[in-house]
């Protein structure tokens, strides 16, 4: 019996060591994949950089150039307290008014923005519904309903303007603190505009 106990401890240490060795081998092989090609092998600790897509025709979204973040909005003379004017390279965006309609039963809010887009460039520009999003203080993003259309959207000839209303619907009321308008036009720099309402 005493001999059995002596070998039992050694056997237990041997089994534990073998189990640890198998675990280490399994962990090491999970970090790499091999399908017969060395090009697809992943190396642990390797830094991966995202692909930056640059519009070479317009120069928009150049690498190293971040979005414009409006810190202190420029009010429109004689406009409402929520009005502001944003000058970009090829257009001027004028927010005439911002309002909120809250439904206390559903806990949802509709944010309405009345604005004007003026083409200040020498060629036509596009103003698309997909260029507009709202961003909450915690990074929540809200777009316009699918299929949004109206006078505001479409091609704007040089020197012309388009005006209309953006209605962001069904936004959770708790997420509308410190809202910013994210304007991402196809040929101008991206801009974040704080909404004064």
Short mmCIF file of C-alpha atoms in Angstrom, two decimals:
data_model
loop_
_atom_site.label_atom_id
_atom_site.label_comp_id
_atom_site.label_asym_id
_atom_site.label_seq_id
_atom_site.Cartn_x
_atom_site.Cartn_y
_atom_site.Cartn_z
CA UNK A 1 0.00 0.00 0.00
CA UNK A 2 2.83 2.34 0.84
CA UNK A 3 4.52 1.60 -2.51
CA UNK A 4 1.28 2.38 -4.34
CA UNK A 5 1.04 5.83 -2.65
CA UNK A 6 4.65 6.56 -3.56
CA UNK A 7 4.02 5.89 -7.27
CA UNK A 8 0.59 7.58 -7.17
CA UNK A 9 2.14 11.02 -6.54
CA UNK A 10 4.63 10.54 -9.37
CA UNK A 11 1.88 9.36 -11.71
CA UNK A 12 -0.27 12.39 -10.82
CA UNK A 13 2.62 14.80 -11.55
CA UNK A 14 3.32 13.02 -14.85
CA UNK A 15 -0.36 13.20 -15.97
CA UNK A 16 -0.62 16.90 -14.97
CA UNK A 17 2.57 17.73 -16.91
CA UNK A 18 1.30 15.86 -19.98
CA UNK A 19 -2.06 17.70 -19.77
CA UNK A 20 -0.29 21.07 -19.53
CA UNK A 21 1.85 20.22 -22.57
CA UNK A 22 -1.27 19.36 -24.62
CA UNK A 23 -2.92 22.63 -23.52
CA UNK A 24 0.12 24.69 -24.58
CA UNK A 25 0.24 23.01 -27.99
CA UNK A 26 -3.50 23.64 -28.50
CA UNK A 27 -3.18 27.33 -27.55
CA UNK A 28 -0.24 27.82 -29.90
CA UNK A 29 -1.98 26.23 -32.88
CA UNK A 30 -5.19 28.29 -32.36
CA UNK A 31 -3.29 31.50 -33.15
CA UNK A 32 -2.22 30.42 -36.64
CA UNK A 33 -4.03 29.14 -39.66
CA UNK A 34 -2.48 27.22 -42.51
CA UNK A 35 -4.24 26.35 -45.73
CA UNK A 36 -1.13 25.42 -47.67
CA UNK A 37 -0.18 29.03 -48.39
CA UNK A 38 2.20 31.13 -46.33
CA UNK A 39 0.45 34.34 -47.46
CA UNK A 40 -2.63 33.64 -45.30
CA UNK A 41 -0.74 32.79 -42.10
CA UNK A 42 -1.62 35.11 -39.25
CA UNK A 43 1.18 36.23 -36.99
CA UNK A 44 0.30 37.07 -33.42
CA UNK A 45 1.14 40.63 -32.39
CA UNK A 46 1.12 41.94 -35.97
CA UNK A 47 -0.27 45.45 -36.45
CA UNK A 48 -2.99 45.65 -39.09
CA UNK A 49 -3.71 49.00 -40.75
CA UNK A 50 -7.09 49.79 -42.36
CA UNK A 51 -7.32 50.52 -46.07
CA UNK A 52 -7.94 54.22 -46.69
CA UNK A 53 -10.11 54.95 -49.71
CA UNK A 54 -9.37 58.31 -51.29
CA UNK A 55 -11.47 60.04 -53.94
CA UNK A 56 -8.68 61.15 -56.28
CA UNK A 57 -11.03 63.24 -58.44
CA UNK A 58 -12.31 65.53 -55.70
CA UNK A 59 -9.61 65.20 -53.08
CA UNK A 60 -12.23 64.56 -50.40
CA UNK A 61 -11.40 62.30 -47.46
CA UNK A 62 -7.63 62.57 -47.84
CA UNK A 63 -5.56 60.44 -45.46
CA UNK A 64 -4.45 62.39 -42.41
CA UNK A 65 -7.26 64.95 -42.69
CA UNK A 66 -9.90 64.41 -40.04
CA UNK A 67 -13.42 65.78 -39.97
CA UNK A 68 -14.14 69.42 -39.22
CA UNK A 69 -15.54 69.70 -35.71
CA UNK A 70 -17.44 72.94 -35.13
CA UNK A 71 -16.57 74.12 -31.62
CA UNK A 72 -18.38 77.46 -31.61
CA UNK A 73 -21.20 77.68 -34.17
CA UNK A 74 -21.63 80.82 -36.32
CA UNK A 75 -25.21 82.05 -35.80
CA UNK A 76 -27.21 83.33 -38.77
CA UNK A 77 -27.84 87.11 -38.39
CA UNK A 78 -31.52 87.60 -37.56
CA UNK A 79 -32.07 83.82 -37.40
CA UNK A 80 -33.43 81.64 -34.61
CA UNK A 81 -31.34 80.72 -31.57
CA UNK A 82 -30.69 77.30 -33.10
CA UNK A 83 -29.56 78.69 -36.47
CA UNK A 84 -25.98 78.45 -37.70
CA UNK A 85 -23.92 78.69 -40.86
CA UNK A 86 -21.16 76.27 -41.88
CA UNK A 87 -18.83 77.12 -44.77
CA UNK A 88 -17.16 74.21 -46.56
CA UNK A 89 -14.86 74.13 -49.59
CA UNK A 90 -17.61 73.84 -52.21
CA UNK A 91 -20.85 74.63 -50.33
CA UNK A 92 -22.40 76.51 -47.45
CA UNK A 93 -24.76 74.70 -45.10
CA UNK A 94 -27.23 76.93 -43.24
CA UNK A 95 -29.22 75.40 -40.38
CA UNK A 96 -32.24 77.67 -40.03
CA UNK A 97 -34.00 75.90 -37.18
CA UNK A 98 -33.81 72.77 -35.01
CA UNK A 99 -36.81 71.43 -33.12
CA UNK A 100 -37.70 68.33 -31.11
CA UNK A 101 -41.06 66.63 -30.66
CA UNK A 102 -41.11 64.09 -27.83
CA UNK A 103 -43.70 61.34 -27.43
CA UNK A 104 -43.75 60.62 -23.68
CA UNK A 105 -45.78 57.42 -24.17
CA UNK A 106 -43.23 55.76 -26.44
CA UNK A 107 -40.11 57.48 -25.07
CA UNK A 108 -39.13 58.48 -28.62
CA UNK A 109 -38.29 61.88 -30.08
CA UNK A 110 -38.36 63.29 -33.61
CA UNK A 111 -35.64 65.84 -34.36
CA UNK A 112 -36.45 68.20 -37.24
CA UNK A 113 -33.78 70.35 -38.92
CA UNK A 114 -34.69 73.03 -41.47
CA UNK A 115 -31.71 73.89 -43.65
CA UNK A 116 -30.39 75.35 -46.87
CA UNK A 117 -27.46 74.06 -48.93
CA UNK A 118 -25.80 76.55 -51.30
CA UNK A 119 -23.33 75.49 -53.99
CA UNK A 120 -20.38 77.91 -53.80
CA UNK A 121 -18.21 76.02 -56.31
CA UNK A 122 -17.90 76.34 -60.08
CA UNK A 123 -19.44 72.92 -60.80
CA UNK A 124 -22.51 70.91 -59.81
CA UNK A 125 -22.58 69.12 -56.46
CA UNK A 126 -24.84 66.42 -55.02
CA UNK A 127 -26.84 66.70 -51.82
CA UNK A 128 -27.92 63.23 -50.72
CA UNK A 129 -30.13 62.03 -47.86
CA UNK A 130 -27.42 59.52 -46.92
CA UNK A 131 -25.02 62.42 -46.20
CA UNK A 132 -26.87 63.32 -42.99
CA UNK A 133 -26.79 61.54 -39.63
CA UNK A 134 -27.30 62.53 -36.00
CA UNK A 135 -24.70 61.50 -33.42
CA UNK A 136 -25.50 61.37 -29.70
CA UNK A 137 -23.11 62.14 -26.84
CA UNK A 138 -22.35 58.44 -26.38
CA UNK A 139 -21.76 57.76 -30.08
CA UNK A 140 -25.28 56.58 -30.99
CA UNK A 141 -25.94 57.29 -34.68
CA UNK A 142 -29.32 57.91 -36.32
CA UNK A 143 -30.05 58.27 -40.02
CA UNK A 144 -33.01 59.46 -42.01
CA UNK A 145 -35.75 56.92 -42.75
CA UNK A 146 -35.10 54.77 -45.86
CA UNK A 147 -36.44 56.32 -49.05
CA UNK A 148 -36.31 59.90 -47.72
CA UNK A 149 -36.79 62.35 -50.59
CA UNK A 150 -37.76 65.97 -51.12
CA UNK A 151 -36.67 69.33 -52.51
CA UNK A 152 -33.50 69.34 -50.41
CA UNK A 153 -31.94 66.35 -52.14
CA UNK A 154 -30.49 66.08 -55.62
CA UNK A 155 -27.92 67.84 -57.81
CA UNK A 156 -27.29 71.53 -57.10
CA UNK A 157 -25.93 73.60 -59.99
CA UNK A 158 -23.16 76.14 -59.42
CA UNK A 159 -24.43 79.17 -57.49
CA UNK A 160 -27.83 77.58 -56.74
CA UNK A 161 -29.41 76.51 -53.47
CA UNK A 162 -31.72 73.80 -52.19
CA UNK A 163 -33.75 74.05 -49.00
CA UNK A 164 -35.83 71.59 -47.03
CA UNK A 165 -36.30 69.70 -43.81
CA UNK A 166 -34.59 66.69 -42.29
CA UNK A 167 -36.81 64.63 -39.97
CA UNK A 168 -34.93 62.10 -37.84
CA UNK A 169 -37.68 59.92 -36.38
CA UNK A 170 -38.00 57.42 -33.56
CA UNK A 171 -34.87 58.45 -31.67
CA UNK A 172 -34.82 57.25 -28.03
CA UNK A 173 -35.30 60.37 -25.91
CA UNK A 174 -32.47 59.39 -23.54
CA UNK A 175 -30.02 59.47 -26.51
CA UNK A 176 -30.65 63.03 -27.72
CA UNK A 177 -28.43 64.90 -25.27
CA UNK A 178 -25.69 66.94 -26.95
CA UNK A 179 -26.69 65.91 -30.46
CA UNK A 180 -24.42 66.68 -33.39
CA UNK A 181 -25.23 66.67 -37.06
CA UNK A 182 -22.74 64.55 -39.01
CA UNK A 183 -22.64 65.86 -42.58
CA UNK A 184 -20.69 63.61 -44.94
CA UNK A 185 -20.98 65.01 -48.49
CA UNK A 186 -19.45 63.12 -51.40
CA UNK A 187 -17.03 65.88 -52.42
CA UNK A 188 -16.35 67.96 -49.32
CA UNK A 189 -14.76 67.36 -45.96
CA UNK A 190 -16.82 65.62 -43.26
CA UNK A 191 -18.15 67.98 -40.58
CA UNK A 192 -19.63 67.58 -37.08
CA UNK A 193 -22.05 70.38 -36.14
CA UNK A 194 -23.45 70.69 -32.58
CA UNK A 195 -27.21 71.31 -32.63
CA UNK A 196 -28.42 74.19 -30.47
CA UNK A 197 -31.81 72.85 -29.41
#
